[in-house]
CSV table of C-alpha atoms and ligand atoms in Angstrom, one decimal:
chain,number,residue,atom,x,y,z
A,79,MET,CA,-8.7,-11.0,36.2
A,80,ARG,CA,-10.2,-14.3,35.1
A,81,ARG,CA,-13.5,-13.0,36.1
A,82,LEU,CA,-14.4,-11.4,32.8
A,83,ARG,CA,-12.7,-13.7,30.5
A,84,ARG,CA,-14.9,-16.8,31.3
A,85,SER,CA,-17.2,-16.7,28.1
A,86,GLU,CA,-17.1,-15.5,24.9
A,87,SER,CA,-19.6,-13.2,25.0
A,88,MET,CA,-18.0,-11.7,28.5
A,89,ARG,CA,-14.9,-11.2,26.6
A,90,ALA,CA,-16.6,-9.4,23.3
A,91,LEU,CA,-18.2,-7.2,26.0
A,92,VAL,CA,-14.8,-5.8,27.6
A,93,ARG,CA,-13.2,-6.2,24.1
A,94,GLU,CA,-10.8,-2.9,23.7
A,95,THR,CA,-10.1,-3.2,20.0
A,96,ARG,CA,-12.2,-4.6,16.7
A,97,LEU,CA,-11.3,-5.8,13.6
A,98,HIS,CA,-13.8,-4.9,10.8
A,99,ALA,CA,-14.0,-5.8,7.1
A,100,GLY,CA,-14.5,-1.9,6.5
A,101,ALA,CA,-11.0,-0.8,7.4
A,102,LEU,CA,-9.4,-3.4,5.1
A,103,ILE,CA,-8.1,-2.4,1.8
A,104,TYR,CA,-7.0,-5.3,-0.8
A,105,PRO,CA,-4.2,-4.2,-3.1
A,106,LEU,CA,-4.8,-5.6,-6.8
A,107,PHE,CA,-1.5,-5.7,-9.3
A,108,ILE,CA,-3.2,-4.9,-12.6
A,109,CYS,CA,-1.2,-6.1,-16.0
A,110,PRO,CA,-2.1,-6.1,-19.5
A,111,GLY,CA,-4.0,-8.4,-21.4
A,112,GLU,CA,-7.5,-10.1,-21.3
A,113,GLY,CA,-8.0,-13.2,-19.1
A,114,VAL,CA,-4.8,-12.8,-17.4
A,115,ARG,CA,-5.0,-14.6,-14.0
A,116,ARG,CA,-0.9,-14.7,-13.0
A,117,PRO,CA,0.2,-16.4,-9.9
A,118,ILE,CA,2.8,-14.6,-8.1
A,119,SER,CA,5.1,-17.7,-6.7
A,120,SER,CA,6.4,-15.8,-3.0
A,121,MET,CA,2.4,-14.6,-2.2
A,122,PRO,CA,0.3,-17.7,-2.6
A,123,GLY,CA,-3.3,-16.7,-3.4
A,124,VAL,CA,-2.1,-13.0,-5.4
A,125,PHE,CA,-2.2,-12.8,-8.6
A,126,ASN,CA,-1.1,-10.2,-11.6
A,127,LEU,CA,-4.8,-9.4,-13.2
A,128,SER,CA,-6.0,-8.0,-16.5
A,129,VAL,CA,-8.0,-5.6,-16.2
A,130,ASP,CA,-11.5,-7.5,-16.9
A,131,GLU,CA,-10.0,-10.5,-14.3
A,132,ALA,CA,-9.3,-7.6,-12.0
A,133,LEU,CA,-13.1,-6.3,-12.3
A,134,GLN,CA,-14.2,-9.8,-11.4
A,135,GLU,CA,-11.9,-9.4,-7.8
A,136,ALA,CA,-13.0,-5.9,-7.3
A,137,ARG,CA,-16.7,-7.2,-7.7
A,138,ASP,CA,-15.8,-9.7,-5.1
A,139,VAL,CA,-14.1,-7.7,-2.4
A,140,ALA,CA,-17.5,-5.3,-2.9
A,141,GLN,CA,-19.4,-8.1,-2.0
A,142,LEU,CA,-17.4,-8.8,1.0
A,143,GLY,CA,-17.6,-5.7,2.4
A,144,LEU,CA,-13.8,-4.7,2.2
A,145,GLY,CA,-13.3,-0.6,2.9
A,146,GLY,CA,-11.1,-0.5,-1.2
A,147,LEU,CA,-8.8,-1.4,-3.1
A,148,LEU,CA,-4.9,-0.1,-3.6
A,149,LEU,CA,-3.9,-0.5,-7.6
A,150,PHE,CA,-0.6,-1.1,-8.5
A,151,GLY,CA,0.2,-1.6,-12.1
A,152,LEU,CA,2.5,-3.5,-14.7
A,153,PRO,CA,2.9,-1.7,-17.5
A,154,GLU,CA,3.6,-3.1,-21.5
A,155,LYS,CA,7.0,-1.0,-21.4
A,156,LYS,CA,9.2,0.5,-19.0
A,157,ASP,CA,11.3,3.1,-19.8
A,158,GLU,CA,13.4,6.1,-18.3
A,159,GLN,CA,10.8,8.3,-17.6
A,160,ALA,CA,8.3,5.8,-16.3
A,161,SER,CA,6.1,7.1,-18.9
A,162,GLY,CA,3.7,4.2,-18.1
A,163,ALA,CA,2.8,5.7,-14.8
A,164,TRP,CA,1.5,9.2,-16.2
A,165,ASP,CA,0.1,7.8,-19.3
A,166,GLU,CA,-3.6,8.9,-19.8
A,167,ASN,CA,-4.2,5.5,-21.1
A,168,GLY,CA,-1.7,4.0,-18.6
A,169,ILE,CA,-2.8,0.2,-17.1
A,170,VAL,CA,-3.7,1.7,-13.8
A,171,GLN,CA,-5.7,4.8,-15.6
A,172,GLN,CA,-7.6,2.0,-17.8
A,173,ALA,CA,-8.5,-0.1,-14.7
A,174,LEU,CA,-10.0,3.0,-12.6
A,175,ARG,CA,-11.9,3.8,-15.6
A,176,ALA,CA,-13.2,0.6,-15.9
A,177,MET,CA,-14.2,0.4,-12.4
A,178,LYS,CA,-15.7,3.6,-12.0
A,179,ARG,CA,-18.4,2.6,-14.9
A,180,ASP,CA,-19.2,-0.7,-12.2
A,181,ARG,CA,-22.0,0.3,-10.1
A,182,ALA,CA,-21.6,-2.5,-8.3
A,183,LEU,CA,-18.1,-1.1,-7.1
A,184,ASP,CA,-19.5,2.1,-5.6
A,185,SER,CA,-18.8,1.0,-2.0
A,186,LEU,CA,-15.1,1.0,-2.5
A,187,VAL,CA,-12.7,3.4,-1.9
A,188,LEU,CA,-10.4,3.3,-5.1
A,189,ILE,CA,-6.9,3.9,-3.7
A,190,ALA,CA,-4.2,4.5,-6.4
A,191,ASP,CA,-0.5,3.8,-5.6
A,192,VAL,CA,1.7,6.7,-6.8
A,193,CYS,CA,5.4,5.8,-7.9
A,194,LEU,CA,7.6,5.5,-10.8
A,195,CYS,CA,9.1,1.9,-10.0
A,196,GLU,CA,6.9,-0.2,-11.4
A,197,TYR,CA,7.4,1.8,-14.7
A,198,THR,CA,10.9,2.6,-14.5
A,199,SER,CA,13.5,0.4,-17.0
A,200,HIS,CA,15.6,0.6,-13.9
A,201,GLY,CA,13.3,-0.3,-11.1
A,202,HIS,CA,14.1,2.9,-9.1
A,203,CYS,CA,11.1,5.2,-7.8
A,204,GLY,CA,12.5,8.3,-9.6
A,205,ILE,CA,14.9,9.7,-12.3
A,206,VAL,CA,18.4,8.3,-12.1
A,207,ARG,CA,21.4,9.9,-13.2
A,208,PRO,CA,25.0,9.0,-13.4
A,209,GLY,CA,27.2,10.2,-10.0
A,210,GLU,CA,30.7,10.1,-9.4
A,211,ALA,CA,32.5,7.2,-10.1
A,212,GLY,CA,30.4,5.1,-11.6
A,213,THR,CA,27.7,5.4,-9.2
A,214,HIS,CA,24.0,6.3,-9.4
A,215,GLU,CA,21.9,9.3,-8.1
A,216,ILE,CA,18.3,9.3,-8.1
A,217,GLU,CA,17.3,12.8,-8.3
A,218,ASN,CA,14.5,14.5,-6.4
A,219,ASP,CA,13.2,17.2,-8.0
A,220,SER,CA,13.0,15.8,-11.6
A,221,SER,CA,11.4,12.4,-9.8
A,222,VAL,CA,8.9,15.1,-8.3
A,223,ALA,CA,7.6,16.3,-11.0
A,224,LEU,CA,6.9,13.2,-12.6
A,225,ILE,CA,5.1,12.1,-9.6
A,226,ALA,CA,2.5,14.8,-9.4
A,227,LYS,CA,1.7,14.7,-13.0
A,228,THR,CA,1.4,10.9,-12.3
A,229,ALA,CA,-1.4,11.5,-9.4
A,230,ALA,CA,-3.2,14.2,-11.5
A,231,SER,CA,-3.9,11.6,-14.2
A,232,LEU,CA,-4.6,8.8,-12.0
A,233,ALA,CA,-6.9,11.1,-10.3
A,234,ARG,CA,-8.5,12.2,-13.5
A,235,ALA,CA,-8.8,8.6,-14.4
A,236,GLY,CA,-11.2,8.3,-11.4
A,237,ALA,CA,-9.0,7.2,-8.2
A,238,ASP,CA,-10.6,8.2,-4.8
A,239,ILE,CA,-7.1,9.0,-3.0
A,240,VAL,CA,-4.1,9.1,-4.6
A,241,ALA,CA,-1.5,7.3,-2.4
A,242,PRO,CA,2.4,8.9,-3.1
A,243,SER,CA,4.8,5.8,-2.1
A,244,ASP,CA,8.4,7.1,-3.5
A,245,MET,CA,9.8,8.7,-0.5
A,246,MET,CA,10.8,11.7,-2.5
A,247,ASP,CA,11.2,15.0,-0.6
A,248,GLY,CA,8.4,17.5,-1.2
A,249,ARG,CA,6.1,15.4,-3.0
A,250,VAL,CA,3.1,15.6,-1.1
A,251,ALA,CA,3.1,19.8,-1.5
A,252,ALA,CA,3.6,19.0,-5.5
A,253,ILE,CA,1.1,16.9,-5.9
A,254,ARG,CA,-1.5,18.7,-4.1
A,255,ASP,CA,-0.4,21.8,-6.5
A,256,SER,CA,-0.7,19.4,-9.5
A,257,LEU,CA,-4.4,18.3,-8.4
A,258,ASP,CA,-5.7,21.7,-7.3
A,259,ASP,CA,-4.6,22.9,-10.9
A,260,GLU,CA,-6.4,20.4,-12.2
A,261,GLN,CA,-9.7,21.2,-10.5
A,262,LEU,CA,-9.0,18.0,-8.6
A,263,HIS,CA,-9.6,20.0,-5.3
A,264,ASP,CA,-11.5,16.9,-3.7
A,265,THR,CA,-8.9,14.0,-4.1
A,266,PRO,CA,-7.6,13.0,-1.0
A,267,ILE,CA,-3.7,12.5,-0.7
A,268,LEU,CA,-2.6,8.9,1.5
A,269,SER,CA,1.0,9.8,1.8
A,270,TYR,CA,3.3,6.8,2.5
A,271,ALA,CA,4.6,9.1,5.0
A,272,SER,CA,6.6,6.7,7.2
A,273,LYS,CA,8.2,3.8,5.0
A,274,PHE,CA,11.2,2.1,5.7
A,275,ALA,CA,13.9,0.8,3.4
A,276,SER,CA,12.7,-3.0,4.3
A,277,ALA,CA,13.9,-6.6,3.0
A,278,PHE,CA,10.0,-7.7,3.8
A,279,TYR,CA,9.2,-5.8,0.1
A,280,GLY,CA,10.9,-8.8,-1.2
A,281,PRO,CA,7.6,-10.6,-2.8
A,282,PHE,CA,6.1,-7.4,-3.9
A,283,ARG,CA,8.8,-6.6,-6.2
A,284,GLU,CA,8.4,-9.9,-7.9
A,285,ALA,CA,4.6,-9.1,-8.1
A,286,ALA,CA,5.0,-5.8,-9.8
A,287,ASP,CA,8.5,-6.3,-11.5
A,288,SER,CA,9.9,-3.5,-9.9
A,289,ALA,CA,13.3,-4.9,-8.1
A,290,PRO,CA,16.2,-2.3,-8.4
A,291,GLN,CA,18.4,-3.3,-11.1
A,292,PHE,CA,21.3,-1.8,-9.4
A,293,GLY,CA,21.6,-0.3,-6.0
A,294,ASP,CA,19.2,-0.1,-3.4
A,295,ARG,CA,16.4,2.3,-2.1
A,296,ARG,CA,18.2,3.4,0.7
A,297,SER,CA,19.2,6.9,-0.4
A,298,TYR,CA,14.8,7.6,-0.4
A,299,GLN,CA,13.3,5.1,2.1
A,300,MET,CA,14.0,5.4,5.6
A,301,ASP,CA,16.7,3.8,8.2
A,302,GLY,CA,14.9,0.6,10.1
A,303,ALA,CA,16.8,2.2,13.0
A,304,ASN,CA,15.0,5.9,13.3
A,305,ARG,CA,11.7,6.4,15.2
A,306,ARG,CA,12.4,10.0,15.4
A,307,GLU,CA,12.7,10.9,12.1
A,308,ALA,CA,9.5,9.0,10.9
A,309,MET,CA,7.9,11.5,13.0
A,310,ARG,CA,9.2,14.2,11.2
A,311,GLU,CA,8.4,12.4,7.8
A,312,ILE,CA,5.0,12.3,9.2
A,313,GLU,CA,5.0,16.0,10.5
A,314,LEU,CA,6.6,17.3,6.9
A,315,ASP,CA,3.7,15.2,4.7
A,316,LEU,CA,0.7,16.4,6.9
A,317,ALA,CA,2.2,20.4,6.6
A,318,GLU,CA,2.5,19.8,2.7
A,319,GLY,CA,-1.1,18.8,2.4
A,320,ALA,CA,-1.0,15.1,3.5
A,321,ASP,CA,-4.9,14.3,4.4
A,322,MET,CA,-3.6,11.1,6.1
A,323,VAL,CA,-0.7,8.7,6.1
A,324,LEU,CA,0.4,5.4,5.5
A,325,MET,CA,2.9,3.4,8.0
A,326,LYS,CA,4.5,0.6,6.5
A,327,PRO,CA,5.8,-2.2,7.2
A,328,ALA,CA,3.4,-2.9,9.9
A,329,LEU,CA,4.4,-5.9,12.0
A,330,PRO,CA,8.5,-5.5,12.4
A,331,TYR,CA,7.2,-1.3,13.1
A,332,LEU,CA,4.7,-1.9,15.5
A,333,ASP,CA,6.4,0.7,17.8
A,334,ILE,CA,6.5,3.4,15.1
A,335,ILE,CA,2.6,3.0,14.5
A,336,ARG,CA,1.9,3.6,18.0
A,337,GLU,CA,4.0,6.7,18.2
A,338,ALA,CA,2.4,8.0,15.6
A,339,ARG,CA,-1.4,7.3,16.8
A,340,ASP,CA,0.2,9.5,20.2
A,341,CYS,CA,1.4,12.3,17.9
A,342,PHE,CA,-0.9,12.8,15.4
A,343,ASP,CA,-4.8,13.1,15.2
A,344,VAL,CA,-5.1,12.3,11.5
A,345,PRO,CA,-6.2,9.3,10.5
A,346,LEU,CA,-3.2,6.7,10.3
A,347,GLY,CA,-3.3,3.6,7.7
A,348,ALA,CA,-0.8,0.5,8.1
A,349,TYR,CA,0.5,-1.8,4.9
A,350,GLN,CA,1.1,-5.5,6.2
A,351,VAL,CA,3.3,-5.9,3.0
A,352,SER,CA,4.2,-8.6,1.5
A,353,GLY,CA,7.0,-10.2,3.2
A,354,GLU,CA,4.9,-10.2,6.1
A,355,TYR,CA,2.2,-11.9,4.3
A,356,ALA,CA,4.7,-14.8,2.9
A,357,MET,CA,6.1,-15.2,6.2
A,358,LEU,CA,3.2,-16.6,7.4
A,359,GLN,CA,1.7,-18.6,4.4
A,360,ALA,CA,4.9,-20.3,4.3
A,361,ALA,CA,4.1,-21.1,8.1
A,362,PHE,CA,0.3,-21.9,6.9
A,363,GLU,CA,1.5,-24.0,4.5
A,364,ARG,CA,3.9,-26.3,6.7
A,365,GLY,CA,1.1,-26.6,9.3
A,366,TRP,CA,3.4,-24.7,11.6
A,367,LEU,CA,0.6,-22.0,12.3
A,368,ASP,CA,-2.9,-22.0,12.8
A,369,ARG,CA,-4.0,-20.2,9.6
A,370,ASP,CA,-6.9,-18.1,11.0
A,371,ARG,CA,-5.8,-17.6,14.5
A,372,ALA,CA,-2.3,-16.4,13.5
A,373,MET,CA,-4.0,-14.2,10.4
A,374,LEU,CA,-6.7,-12.3,12.9
A,375,GLU,CA,-4.0,-12.0,15.8
A,376,SER,CA,-1.6,-10.3,13.2
A,377,LEU,CA,-4.1,-8.1,12.1
A,378,LEU,CA,-5.8,-7.3,15.7
A,379,SER,CA,-1.9,-6.4,16.6
A,380,ILE,CA,-1.7,-3.8,13.9
A,381,ARG,CA,-5.2,-1.9,15.0
A,382,ARG,CA,-3.9,-2.2,18.8
A,383,ALA,CA,-0.9,-0.6,17.6
A,384,GLY,CA,-3.0,2.5,16.5
A,385,ALA,CA,-3.9,1.9,12.7
A,386,ASP,CA,-7.1,2.8,11.6
A,387,PHE,CA,-7.1,0.7,8.8
A,388,ILE,CA,-5.0,-1.7,6.9
A,389,VAL,CA,-3.7,-2.6,3.6
A,390,THR,CA,-3.5,-6.7,3.9
A,391,TYR,CA,-2.9,-9.6,1.4
A,392,PHE,CA,-4.9,-11.1,3.5
A,393,ALA,CA,-8.4,-8.8,3.5
A,394,LYS,CA,-10.4,-11.1,1.4
A,395,GLN,CA,-9.6,-14.4,3.8
A,396,ALA,CA,-10.2,-12.2,7.0
A,397,ALA,CA,-13.5,-10.5,5.7
A,398,ARG,CA,-14.7,-14.0,5.5
A,399,LEU,CA,-14.1,-14.7,9.2
A,400,LEU,CA,-15.1,-11.1,10.5
B,64,PBG,C1,6.3,1.2,-4.9
B,64,PBG,C2,6.0,0.3,-3.3
B,64,PBG,C3,6.5,-0.7,-2.8
B,64,PBG,C4,5.6,-1.8,-2.0
B,64,PBG,C5,4.5,-0.4,-2.2
B,64,PBG,N1,4.9,0.3,-3.1
B,64,PBG,C6,7.8,-1.3,-3.0
B,64,PBG,C7,8.8,-0.8,-2.5
B,64,PBG,O1,9.2,0.3,-2.1
B,64,PBG,O2,10.0,-1.5,-2.9
B,64,PBG,C8,6.0,-2.6,-0.8
B,64,PBG,C9,4.6,-3.3,-0.9
B,64,PBG,C10,4.9,-4.5,-0.2
B,64,PBG,O3,5.6,-5.1,0.0
B,64,PBG,O4,3.4,-5.5,-0.4
B,64,PBG,N2,7.3,2.3,-4.3
């Protein structure tokens, strides 16, 4: 076996999996204001950015040859109906319009995350109703209606792809209907089809200010123990009209990515989430792991598991090395 490992050129010739900048998507957190660039303590190198700063960042990302951006928003005000999510003048809608006007960004695919958790006062991904004995229910169908409305609003504002991350049942079909009703037939849906209830989303909730104020997300996000159920989620989303699926988290769930790759022929993305980024950054800061090598190895493993593209906070750093 060692004959084919003797030099870098020999290894390059027989390499089975490749990383390239065009397959990396960079998440951005857009906030109100001007000239705002607020660091997120648990995610060194990641910021909340006002629209003007986000445009600057997007130009860097385009220069580096990345595939695109995934946009999240921090609204001015939060309420029970998540009005900031579907407001025509919402924060992500404003960012999308500005980005679409900038020709330097034409090479980027603009993906809008579709969810209510950054916009609800309680931080849940849907509408909350009181349940029995002081408990709370996250209502499915009323949430889906607002999620579909949000998706159409983001597509009208210029999103090239809408990506629902809420995990309510039936949202993909509802989003497809609402897009088609508004003549947005050409907007694809990237569904976060297999999204597990994970501790690794912790730092994101600081970045997006979206931690649930009570309870947790286990009644809508998947149980980390379930592989077969993940395949059913994907199957249902595809039947409802999803064009592509996103798997998350990535590193602790590589087996799920591989299984999805073997079972389905649609384009598959994986999200290397905030906690995966945070744990590697923490080790880099202490000098415990080699930054460049550990970062690229983690991304390569996700590609090898079967992901076509990767959403990652390392996208810019990785592209500089590729
Ligand atoms: C919104 C959403 C979350 C993430 C992506 N979309 C947070 C959550 O479900 O709590 C997590 C991404 C990350 O951790 O980087 N529902």
